[in-house]
């Protein structure tokens, strides 16, 4: 044994050192020494002894470092002095044993050294085994893990850690129950805690949560690891992921369940048989068919339950399936009491996983119904073919007789009667008409064979689908006697009916009473039905054809009549002196007559043109309204509008619109008649104008006469009153008073005279105005002459001033009398309505062919509100006060200007005076 000693004591004589030296000297102990802990390494010795006098943290730390560096080197500490607690400190820092120097004996030291070495060797061995265990466990595909009693992992193998996407080291200490979903957790925990020395192993399946959140199924075998006393120190779990396995199991279970329910719910009897015909499995239907319970038949031979013939057939099929591998399907009938049932039996091989046939699946379906249907379909097909042939034969017949005889020929092919006939009934007289008859090979028809049905039979046929008489002797007394004589005994009569009416009969005769089987009857009924349809249709066709021919004839006649009518109307339309149009209200003008083209112009209108084109734009609305009214009332309307010709000229037209009633399918139309009423219209208008003028004139005259009378009445009243005063009081008056009154009378008479003059003047101008005759005159001279007249009056002398800008005299075609009156009146007014010696300025000039005469004063002026009445007869402005006047002067002047075709305007201001401007054209 190699012992390495490190002593912190300098004294070689100290007990432990001495004891060690003694041991080395006397036994197999090889002692070597060293000076520092850091120099010690693993393999340097079998055991390392540290002789220390005391415990220091530095020493403990370095000792620990040594243990980490050399974990397999046993460390023995000999404490020179110290207590148990200090010794324990060393044990915690890597020492395996601690001795106290004071207790040490050579024997004990040796023993402890040997023990340390052995234990180190033992530990190394255990570790090696552990490595092997770990290697084994790690290589396992199964998940292996260990956990303590708190369910914390103490070990996991690689497979386990990989399953949970981790590493073994990272998983140690994990609470593994957390990986079990909460629902399963309590149960898993309970199962583990039940483990003990008696029942140390348990197996369970539960789910675990994977790191990605998915849940997988595992099967676990948990084992309790016990100490010597049988107490649990640890558990070991071994498990595997059985998610796929479980899914497969579940799938198998489900599939098996499906098959089972499929088999059970199947209408077919299904069984599984082996080569010998032993029943391995049957479904309920199969057991029912054998009249046994499932348990009763299972394991028995099929021959125990099924008749020999079928067993024989079945075994033969089974052997063949085993031999050749293909399935076999066969149909067979079984007699069950009175009932014959048909079965469709299919034998199919069942193979094991290696493809070897180990059994057969026998599937038996009752196809009796289908067989019956097949037979029925076959029969009805045959009948249908026959019926079709009859149908065709009937339809190819060109007459009712031919149809009936074709039908009889074909019926004979299906129903071999001895004799047959077809009759039609006459509606009116109950008569019967034979239209076809046929004998058979054994009994051909004779020319004198008589066919007729007695009345009672006809009635019976009418009310029922057919009449079957098995023994004709029942009708021996009737027309059927002949048939009996010919050896016929049975008769089948079927009515030919249409729309509930009996139109004829098909009668078949046979010798034997039972000849007419149900099938024959049905055939006869069907054929009679077809024949009735064909005959009826043929009759209808014939009638329809007749009707169509008649109709066609009528249409031709009517068309011709209509054509004549049309021609007449067209001739009338064309020859009308009024312009006429035929207008379709949806598509426009359809036709225009010659008068229209003459009135409007040839290009005015074409087919389809709108009626609106005829009217002047401003009268379109009137036209449209009239059109609407015509359509609404569906009557006749008249309207007068301005019409427009093709060349754009306008004329007055009176348009008459008449609605043409059509059938509801046709769009409504109207006829328009258009007449040019321009001339009439113009003369009407001229007449209207003349009437208006006349009325105006008469109104004016009436007004004038009443005003003039009033104007005369005032001075007359004054004269009369003054004259009366004179005659009454003349005696009491002196001469001057009388003279004053006479003067007043003279004054009033003078006023009346001037009034009279004015009125005469006015009427003269008015009458001459109509007959105006101008003469060449020089205006300058005329004006000068007028002014001279005023100059001769001392009140006016020197007040009138005439100015002439131009030197050339103004000459024109004028009525000098009238012009004189105009200018005199204007000058006299200017003088009268201004205070003497205020002047009156007269100016004459020419302007664009007009003589312009201006008369201006600086007098009282005219109120602006009076200006517009100035030229009315007898009108006087409100500001004239005592200034005498008649109010006619300007009226006369105005009329005179008008007669010349000139104008007179006034401009006046109450402050500055009045200016009249007269413009007279110089050339009339
Ligand atoms: P009269 O005989 O009353 O003058 P007129 O027809 O000549 O009749 O004139 C009509 C009225 O016009 C006069 O009464 C007067 O009120 C007014 N009038 C005409 N000329 C003048 C004028 N130059 N200045 C003011 N008022 C005038």
mmCIF file of N, CA, C and O in Angstrom, residues 755-837:
data_model
loop_
_atom_site.group_PDB
_atom_site.id
_atom_site.type_symbol
_atom_site.label_atom_id
_atom_site.label_comp_id
_atom_site.label_asym_id
_atom_site.label_seq_id
_atom_site.Cartn_x
_atom_site.Cartn_y
_atom_site.Cartn_z
ATOM 1 N N UNK A 755 -112.755 127.825 -79.269
ATOM 2 C CA UNK A 755 -112.992 126.401 -79.052
ATOM 3 C C UNK A 755 -113.528 125.768 -80.322
ATOM 4 O O UNK A 755 -113.074 124.710 -80.767
ATOM 5 N N UNK A 756 -114.452 126.492 -80.902
ATOM 6 C CA UNK A 756 -115.079 126.003 -82.125
ATOM 7 C C UNK A 756 -114.040 125.878 -83.242
ATOM 8 O O UNK A 756 -113.986 124.874 -83.944
ATOM 9 N N UNK A 757 -113.181 126.932 -83.310
ATOM 10 C CA UNK A 757 -112.133 126.925 -84.333
ATOM 11 C C UNK A 757 -111.235 125.697 -84.175
ATOM 12 O O UNK A 757 -110.908 125.013 -85.130
ATOM 13 N N UNK A 758 -110.836 125.532 -82.926
ATOM 14 C CA UNK A 758 -109.952 124.388 -82.654
ATOM 15 C C UNK A 758 -110.597 123.056 -83.048
ATOM 16 O O UNK A 758 -109.965 122.192 -83.642
ATOM 17 N N UNK A 759 -111.854 122.910 -82.639
ATOM 18 C CA UNK A 759 -112.549 121.649 -82.952
ATOM 19 C C UNK A 759 -112.629 121.451 -84.464
ATOM 20 O O UNK A 759 -112.353 120.382 -84.982
ATOM 21 N N UNK A 760 -112.953 122.571 -85.156
ATOM 22 C CA UNK A 760 -113.050 122.494 -86.623
ATOM 23 C C UNK A 760 -111.694 122.105 -87.216
ATOM 24 O O UNK A 760 -111.599 121.250 -88.078
ATOM 25 N N UNK A 761 -110.689 122.800 -86.655
ATOM 26 C CA UNK A 761 -109.325 122.536 -87.116
ATOM 27 C C UNK A 761 -108.965 121.060 -86.952
ATOM 28 O O UNK A 761 -108.472 120.408 -87.862
ATOM 29 N N UNK A 762 -109.262 120.544 -85.742
ATOM 30 C CA UNK A 762 -108.962 119.139 -85.414
ATOM 31 C C UNK A 762 -109.655 118.190 -86.383
ATOM 32 O O UNK A 762 -109.046 117.269 -86.947
ATOM 33 N N UNK A 763 -110.925 118.507 -86.608
ATOM 34 C CA UNK A 763 -111.679 117.591 -87.473
ATOM 35 C C UNK A 763 -111.189 117.703 -88.908
ATOM 36 O O UNK A 763 -111.110 116.722 -89.622
ATOM 37 N N UNK A 764 -110.778 118.908 -89.262
ATOM 38 C CA UNK A 764 -110.251 119.083 -90.611
ATOM 39 C C UNK A 764 -108.972 118.239 -90.789
ATOM 40 O O UNK A 764 -108.832 117.500 -91.745
ATOM 41 N N UNK A 765 -108.114 118.377 -89.787
ATOM 42 C CA UNK A 765 -106.838 117.635 -89.887
ATOM 43 C C UNK A 765 -107.081 116.137 -89.909
ATOM 44 O O UNK A 765 -106.509 115.408 -90.690
ATOM 45 N N UNK A 766 -107.985 115.725 -89.055
ATOM 46 C CA UNK A 766 -108.277 114.283 -88.999
ATOM 47 C C UNK A 766 -108.767 113.791 -90.344
ATOM 48 O O UNK A 766 -108.315 112.774 -90.847
ATOM 49 N N UNK A 767 -109.708 114.606 -90.936
ATOM 50 C CA UNK A 767 -110.261 114.153 -92.221
ATOM 51 C C UNK A 767 -109.212 114.294 -93.319
ATOM 52 O O UNK A 767 -109.055 113.440 -94.170
ATOM 53 N N UNK A 768 -108.406 115.320 -93.236
ATOM 54 C CA UNK A 768 -107.376 115.495 -94.266
ATOM 55 C C UNK A 768 -106.236 114.502 -94.083
ATOM 56 O O UNK A 768 -105.559 114.128 -95.022
ATOM 57 N N UNK A 769 -106.045 114.166 -92.767
ATOM 58 C CA UNK A 769 -104.973 113.194 -92.462
ATOM 59 C C UNK A 769 -105.124 111.940 -93.286
ATOM 60 O O UNK A 769 -104.160 111.328 -93.727
ATOM 61 N N UNK A 770 -106.378 111.557 -93.504
ATOM 62 C CA UNK A 770 -106.631 110.357 -94.310
ATOM 63 C C UNK A 770 -106.264 110.638 -95.779
ATOM 64 O O UNK A 770 -105.874 109.758 -96.495
ATOM 65 N N UNK A 771 -106.380 111.904 -96.117
ATOM 66 C CA UNK A 771 -106.162 112.280 -97.515
ATOM 67 C C UNK A 771 -105.115 113.387 -97.564
ATOM 68 O O UNK A 771 -105.395 114.530 -97.849
ATOM 69 N N UNK A 772 -103.887 113.027 -97.252
ATOM 70 C CA UNK A 772 -102.796 113.974 -97.022
ATOM 71 C C UNK A 772 -102.093 114.319 -98.336
ATOM 72 O O UNK A 772 -101.604 113.424 -99.022
ATOM 73 N N UNK A 773 -102.077 115.692 -98.688
ATOM 74 C CA UNK A 773 -101.455 116.098 -99.955
ATOM 75 C C UNK A 773 -100.383 117.145 -99.708
ATOM 76 O O UNK A 773 -100.656 118.333 -99.621
ATOM 77 N N UNK A 774 -99.140 116.718 -99.581
ATOM 78 C CA UNK A 774 -98.086 117.711 -99.316
ATOM 79 C C UNK A 774 -97.650 118.428 -100.602
ATOM 80 O O UNK A 774 -97.797 117.877 -101.690
ATOM 81 N N UNK A 775 -97.101 119.606 -100.421
ATOM 82 C CA UNK A 775 -96.540 120.369 -101.555
ATOM 83 C C UNK A 775 -95.165 120.874 -101.167
ATOM 84 O O UNK A 775 -94.817 120.883 -99.976
ATOM 85 N N UNK A 776 -94.398 121.171 -102.197
ATOM 86 C CA UNK A 776 -93.028 121.659 -101.950
ATOM 87 C C UNK A 776 -93.092 123.038 -101.289
ATOM 88 O O UNK A 776 -93.786 123.942 -101.782
ATOM 89 N N UNK A 777 -92.392 123.224 -100.146
ATOM 90 C CA UNK A 777 -92.411 124.531 -99.467
ATOM 91 C C UNK A 777 -91.090 124.765 -98.797
ATOM 92 O O UNK A 777 -90.384 123.815 -98.476
ATOM 93 N N UNK A 778 -90.784 126.009 -98.558
ATOM 94 C CA UNK A 778 -89.536 126.363 -97.875
ATOM 95 C C UNK A 778 -89.901 126.659 -96.430
ATOM 96 O O UNK A 778 -90.676 127.568 -96.130
ATOM 97 N N UNK A 779 -89.371 125.870 -95.518
ATOM 98 C CA UNK A 779 -89.744 125.965 -94.113
ATOM 99 C C UNK A 779 -89.290 127.272 -93.478
ATOM 100 O O UNK A 779 -89.999 127.865 -92.667
ATOM 101 N N UNK A 780 -88.086 127.746 -93.916
ATOM 102 C CA UNK A 780 -87.556 128.998 -93.356
ATOM 103 C C UNK A 780 -88.582 130.118 -93.541
ATOM 104 O O UNK A 780 -88.904 130.853 -92.596
ATOM 105 N N UNK A 781 -89.093 130.155 -94.776
ATOM 106 C CA UNK A 781 -90.035 131.227 -95.105
ATOM 107 C C UNK A 781 -91.306 131.113 -94.280
ATOM 108 O O UNK A 781 -91.829 132.085 -93.758
ATOM 109 N N UNK A 782 -91.770 129.908 -94.181
ATOM 110 C CA UNK A 782 -93.009 129.660 -93.444
ATOM 111 C C UNK A 782 -92.872 130.129 -91.994
ATOM 112 O O UNK A 782 -93.733 130.851 -91.478
ATOM 113 N N UNK A 783 -91.771 129.781 -91.374
ATOM 114 C CA UNK A 783 -91.575 130.143 -89.958
ATOM 115 C C UNK A 783 -91.472 131.661 -89.808
ATOM 116 O O UNK A 783 -92.090 132.257 -88.932
ATOM 117 N N UNK A 784 -90.726 132.257 -90.741
ATOM 118 C CA UNK A 784 -90.580 133.725 -90.662
ATOM 119 C C UNK A 784 -91.948 134.394 -90.763
ATOM 120 O O UNK A 784 -92.273 135.329 -90.022
ATOM 121 N N UNK A 785 -92.750 133.891 -91.670
ATOM 122 C CA UNK A 785 -94.090 134.425 -91.890
ATOM 123 C C UNK A 785 -94.930 134.335 -90.607
ATOM 124 O O UNK A 785 -95.602 135.289 -90.204
ATOM 125 N N UNK A 786 -94.841 133.185 -89.921
ATOM 126 C CA UNK A 786 -95.598 132.981 -88.668
ATOM 127 C C UNK A 786 -95.139 134.000 -87.617
ATOM 128 O O UNK A 786 -95.950 134.650 -86.958
ATOM 129 N N UNK A 787 -93.779 134.103 -87.509
ATOM 130 C CA UNK A 787 -93.229 135.009 -86.487
ATOM 131 C C UNK A 787 -93.690 136.455 -86.761
ATOM 132 O O UNK A 787 -94.020 137.196 -85.836
ATOM 133 N N UNK A 788 -93.747 136.783 -88.043
ATOM 134 C CA UNK A 788 -94.199 138.153 -88.415
ATOM 135 C C UNK A 788 -95.603 138.417 -87.879
ATOM 136 O O UNK A 788 -95.900 139.499 -87.367
ATOM 137 N N UNK A 789 -96.482 137.418 -87.998
ATOM 138 C CA UNK A 789 -97.856 137.556 -87.464
ATOM 139 C C UNK A 789 -97.827 137.923 -85.991
ATOM 140 O O UNK A 789 -98.576 138.775 -85.516
ATOM 141 N N UNK A 790 -96.940 137.199 -85.247
ATOM 142 C CA UNK A 790 -96.843 137.480 -83.802
ATOM 143 C C UNK A 790 -96.299 138.881 -83.547
ATOM 144 O O UNK A 790 -96.721 139.545 -82.604
ATOM 145 N N UNK A 791 -95.378 139.322 -84.433
ATOM 146 C CA UNK A 791 -94.748 140.640 -84.269
ATOM 147 C C UNK A 791 -95.800 141.742 -84.366
ATOM 148 O O UNK A 791 -95.694 142.796 -83.713
ATOM 149 N N UNK A 792 -96.830 141.479 -85.170
ATOM 150 C CA UNK A 792 -97.855 142.527 -85.370
ATOM 151 C C UNK A 792 -98.686 142.743 -84.105
ATOM 152 O O UNK A 792 -99.335 143.757 -83.963
ATOM 153 N N UNK A 793 -98.687 141.748 -83.196
ATOM 154 C CA UNK A 793 -99.399 141.891 -81.926
ATOM 155 C C UNK A 793 -98.471 142.581 -80.931
ATOM 156 O O UNK A 793 -97.391 142.076 -80.645
ATOM 157 N N UNK A 794 -98.913 143.758 -80.382
ATOM 158 C CA UNK A 794 -97.999 144.522 -79.529
ATOM 159 C C UNK A 794 -97.570 143.758 -78.291
ATOM 160 O O UNK A 794 -96.456 143.922 -77.798
ATOM 161 N N UNK A 795 -98.483 142.791 -77.752
ATOM 162 C CA UNK A 795 -98.102 142.041 -76.533
ATOM 163 C C UNK A 795 -96.919 141.113 -76.773
ATOM 164 O O UNK A 795 -96.184 140.772 -75.857
ATOM 165 N N UNK A 796 -96.788 140.778 -78.065
ATOM 166 C CA UNK A 796 -95.770 139.749 -78.330
ATOM 167 C C UNK A 796 -94.544 140.305 -79.049
ATOM 168 O O UNK A 796 -93.534 139.598 -79.184
ATOM 169 N N UNK A 797 -94.679 141.488 -79.524
ATOM 170 C CA UNK A 797 -93.634 142.019 -80.385
ATOM 171 C C UNK A 797 -92.276 141.902 -79.713
ATOM 172 O O UNK A 797 -92.116 142.238 -78.536
ATOM 173 N N UNK A 798 -91.335 141.373 -80.513
ATOM 174 C CA UNK A 798 -89.929 141.296 -80.063
ATOM 175 C C UNK A 798 -89.612 140.099 -79.169
ATOM 176 O O UNK A 798 -88.465 139.864 -78.793
ATOM 177 N N UNK A 799 -90.619 139.307 -78.833
ATOM 178 C CA UNK A 799 -90.306 138.209 -77.900
ATOM 179 C C UNK A 799 -89.871 136.931 -78.636
ATOM 180 O O UNK A 799 -89.170 136.103 -78.078
ATOM 181 N N UNK A 800 -90.357 136.771 -79.886
ATOM 182 C CA UNK A 800 -90.037 135.514 -80.582
ATOM 183 C C UNK A 800 -88.727 135.667 -81.348
ATOM 184 O O UNK A 800 -88.600 136.554 -82.179
ATOM 185 N N UNK A 801 -87.746 134.754 -81.044
ATOM 186 C CA UNK A 801 -86.432 134.861 -81.694
ATOM 187 C C UNK A 801 -86.221 133.607 -82.553
ATOM 188 O O UNK A 801 -86.448 132.493 -82.096
ATOM 189 N N UNK A 802 -85.829 133.859 -83.827
ATOM 190 C CA UNK A 802 -85.623 132.747 -84.750
ATOM 191 C C UNK A 802 -84.153 132.592 -85.038
ATOM 192 O O UNK A 802 -83.507 133.536 -85.449
ATOM 193 N N UNK A 803 -83.586 131.474 -84.812
ATOM 194 C CA UNK A 803 -82.160 131.287 -85.089
ATOM 195 C C UNK A 803 -82.004 130.198 -86.147
ATOM 196 O O UNK A 803 -82.748 129.215 -86.167
ATOM 197 N N UNK A 804 -81.016 130.430 -87.020
ATOM 198 C CA UNK A 804 -80.764 129.464 -88.116
ATOM 199 C C UNK A 804 -79.279 129.184 -88.161
ATOM 200 O O UNK A 804 -78.480 130.095 -88.399
ATOM 201 N N UNK A 805 -78.861 128.017 -87.909
ATOM 202 C CA UNK A 805 -77.433 127.679 -87.945
ATOM 203 C C UNK A 805 -76.988 127.518 -89.394
ATOM 204 O O UNK A 805 -75.905 127.945 -89.779
ATOM 205 N N UNK A 806 -77.867 126.899 -90.205
ATOM 206 C CA UNK A 806 -77.481 126.648 -91.591
ATOM 207 C C UNK A 806 -77.954 127.813 -92.467
ATOM 208 O O UNK A 806 -78.943 128.479 -92.126
ATOM 209 N N UNK A 807 -77.261 128.009 -93.570
ATOM 210 C CA UNK A 807 -77.670 129.088 -94.463
ATOM 211 C C UNK A 807 -78.608 128.609 -95.554
ATOM 212 O O UNK A 807 -79.479 129.335 -95.999
ATOM 213 N N UNK A 808 -78.423 127.288 -95.934
ATOM 214 C CA UNK A 808 -79.299 126.742 -96.978
ATOM 215 C C UNK A 808 -80.716 126.605 -96.441
ATOM 216 O O UNK A 808 -80.921 126.078 -95.351
ATOM 217 N N UNK A 809 -81.640 127.108 -97.244
ATOM 218 C CA UNK A 809 -83.028 126.999 -96.784
ATOM 219 C C UNK A 809 -83.475 125.536 -96.740
ATOM 220 O O UNK A 809 -82.999 124.712 -97.500
ATOM 221 N N UNK A 810 -84.399 125.275 -95.809
ATOM 222 C CA UNK A 810 -84.897 123.904 -95.638
ATOM 223 C C UNK A 810 -86.166 123.769 -96.449
ATOM 224 O O UNK A 810 -87.156 124.458 -96.197
ATOM 225 N N UNK A 811 -86.061 122.927 -97.478
ATOM 226 C CA UNK A 811 -87.206 122.737 -98.370
ATOM 227 C C UNK A 811 -87.709 121.309 -98.222
ATOM 228 O O UNK A 811 -86.910 120.380 -98.085
ATOM 229 N N UNK A 812 -89.008 121.127 -98.264
ATOM 230 C CA UNK A 812 -89.521 119.746 -98.157
ATOM 231 C C UNK A 812 -90.944 119.646 -98.629
ATOM 232 O O UNK A 812 -91.597 120.651 -98.912
ATOM 233 N N UNK A 813 -91.414 118.395 -98.753
ATOM 234 C CA UNK A 813 -92.800 118.131 -99.142
ATOM 235 C C UNK A 813 -93.633 118.202 -97.878
ATOM 236 O O UNK A 813 -93.707 117.246 -97.100
ATOM 237 N N UNK A 814 -94.301 119.310 -97.668
ATOM 238 C CA UNK A 814 -95.063 119.446 -96.425
ATOM 239 C C UNK A 814 -96.429 120.052 -96.735
ATOM 240 O O UNK A 814 -96.634 120.664 -97.781
ATOM 241 N N UNK A 815 -97.332 119.839 -95.758
ATOM 242 C CA UNK A 815 -98.646 120.484 -95.839
ATOM 243 C C UNK A 815 -98.512 121.787 -95.061
ATOM 244 O O UNK A 815 -98.497 121.757 -93.809
ATOM 245 N N UNK A 816 -98.339 122.891 -95.743
ATOM 246 C CA UNK A 816 -97.987 124.158 -95.107
ATOM 247 C C UNK A 816 -99.016 124.582 -94.076
ATOM 248 O O UNK A 816 -98.675 125.096 -93.007
ATOM 249 N N UNK A 817 -100.282 124.337 -94.384
ATOM 250 C CA UNK A 817 -101.374 124.690 -93.470
ATOM 251 C C UNK A 817 -101.151 124.033 -92.107
ATOM 252 O O UNK A 817 -101.242 124.662 -91.066
ATOM 253 N N UNK A 818 -100.890 122.737 -92.198
ATOM 254 C CA UNK A 818 -100.729 121.977 -90.949
ATOM 255 C C UNK A 818 -99.502 122.434 -90.192
ATOM 256 O O UNK A 818 -99.536 122.644 -88.992
ATOM 257 N N UNK A 819 -98.385 122.600 -90.941
ATOM 258 C CA UNK A 819 -97.132 122.987 -90.288
ATOM 259 C C UNK A 819 -97.318 124.364 -89.631
ATOM 260 O O UNK A 819 -96.861 124.602 -88.513
ATOM 261 N N UNK A 820 -98.033 125.219 -90.319
ATOM 262 C CA UNK A 820 -98.291 126.548 -89.780
ATOM 263 C C UNK A 820 -98.998 126.418 -88.437
ATOM 264 O O UNK A 820 -98.632 127.041 -87.445
ATOM 265 N N UNK A 821 -100.034 125.583 -88.429
ATOM 266 C CA UNK A 821 -100.788 125.425 -87.195
ATOM 267 C C UNK A 821 -99.899 124.893 -86.060
ATOM 268 O O UNK A 821 -99.916 125.399 -84.940
ATOM 269 N N UNK A 822 -99.061 123.898 -86.400
ATOM 270 C CA UNK A 822 -98.183 123.290 -85.378
ATOM 271 C C UNK A 822 -97.297 124.370 -84.762
ATOM 272 O O UNK A 822 -97.278 124.545 -83.545
ATOM 273 N N UNK A 823 -96.582 125.111 -85.654
ATOM 274 C CA UNK A 823 -95.590 126.057 -85.139
ATOM 275 C C UNK A 823 -96.270 127.220 -84.427
ATOM 276 O O UNK A 823 -95.835 127.629 -83.349
ATOM 277 N N UNK A 824 -97.373 127.708 -84.980
ATOM 278 C CA UNK A 824 -98.091 128.815 -84.347
ATOM 279 C C UNK A 824 -98.513 128.421 -82.942
ATOM 280 O O UNK A 824 -98.350 129.188 -81.984
ATOM 281 N N UNK A 825 -99.077 127.224 -82.838
ATOM 282 C CA UNK A 825 -99.570 126.772 -81.536
ATOM 283 C C UNK A 825 -98.429 126.696 -80.529
ATOM 284 O O UNK A 825 -98.570 127.110 -79.379
ATOM 285 N N UNK A 826 -97.260 126.129 -80.966
ATOM 286 C CA UNK A 826 -96.148 125.964 -80.032
ATOM 287 C C UNK A 826 -95.622 127.333 -79.591
ATOM 288 O O UNK A 826 -95.352 127.540 -78.406
ATOM 289 N N UNK A 827 -95.509 128.283 -80.574
ATOM 290 C CA UNK A 827 -95.004 129.613 -80.221
ATOM 291 C C UNK A 827 -96.004 130.310 -79.294
ATOM 292 O O UNK A 827 -95.628 130.865 -78.262
ATOM 293 N N UNK A 828 -97.315 130.204 -79.650
ATOM 294 C CA UNK A 828 -98.328 130.894 -78.851
ATOM 295 C C UNK A 828 -98.336 130.353 -77.426
ATOM 296 O O UNK A 828 -98.438 131.101 -76.465
ATOM 297 N N UNK A 829 -98.199 129.010 -77.274
ATOM 298 C CA UNK A 829 -98.123 128.427 -75.921
ATOM 299 C C UNK A 829 -96.910 128.953 -75.181
ATOM 300 O O UNK A 829 -96.981 129.290 -74.004
ATOM 301 N N UNK A 830 -95.737 128.992 -75.904
ATOM 302 C CA UNK A 830 -94.495 129.465 -75.284
ATOM 303 C C UNK A 830 -94.687 130.874 -74.733
ATOM 304 O O UNK A 830 -94.243 131.185 -73.625
ATOM 305 N N UNK A 831 -95.377 131.730 -75.503
ATOM 306 C CA UNK A 831 -95.582 133.113 -75.079
ATOM 307 C C UNK A 831 -96.572 133.154 -73.913
ATOM 308 O O UNK A 831 -96.379 133.842 -72.933
ATOM 309 N N UNK A 832 -97.658 132.332 -74.079
ATOM 310 C CA UNK A 832 -98.759 132.363 -73.117
ATOM 311 C C UNK A 832 -98.322 131.875 -71.747
ATOM 312 O O UNK A 832 -98.713 132.445 -70.727
ATOM 313 N N UNK A 833 -97.494 130.787 -71.712
ATOM 314 C CA UNK A 833 -97.143 130.189 -70.420
ATOM 315 C C UNK A 833 -95.817 130.707 -69.897
ATOM 316 O O UNK A 833 -95.111 130.038 -69.165
ATOM 317 N N UNK A 834 -95.449 131.901 -70.318
ATOM 318 C CA UNK A 834 -94.279 132.553 -69.704
ATOM 319 C C UNK A 834 -94.620 134.049 -69.547
ATOM 320 O O UNK A 834 -95.514 134.550 -70.225
ATOM 321 N N UNK A 835 -93.935 134.690 -68.640
ATOM 322 C CA UNK A 835 -94.208 136.091 -68.323
ATOM 323 C C UNK A 835 -93.534 136.988 -69.362
ATOM 324 O O UNK A 835 -92.367 136.792 -69.680
ATOM 325 N N UNK A 836 -94.239 137.991 -69.906
ATOM 326 C CA UNK A 836 -93.621 138.955 -70.812
ATOM 327 C C UNK A 836 -92.558 139.714 -70.013
ATOM 328 O O UNK A 836 -92.776 139.984 -68.812
ATOM 329 N N UNK A 837 -91.430 139.975 -70.468
ATOM 330 C CA UNK A 837 -90.947 139.843 -71.860
ATOM 331 C C UNK A 837 -90.070 138.614 -72.074
ATOM 332 O O UNK A 837 -89.168 138.639 -72.903
#
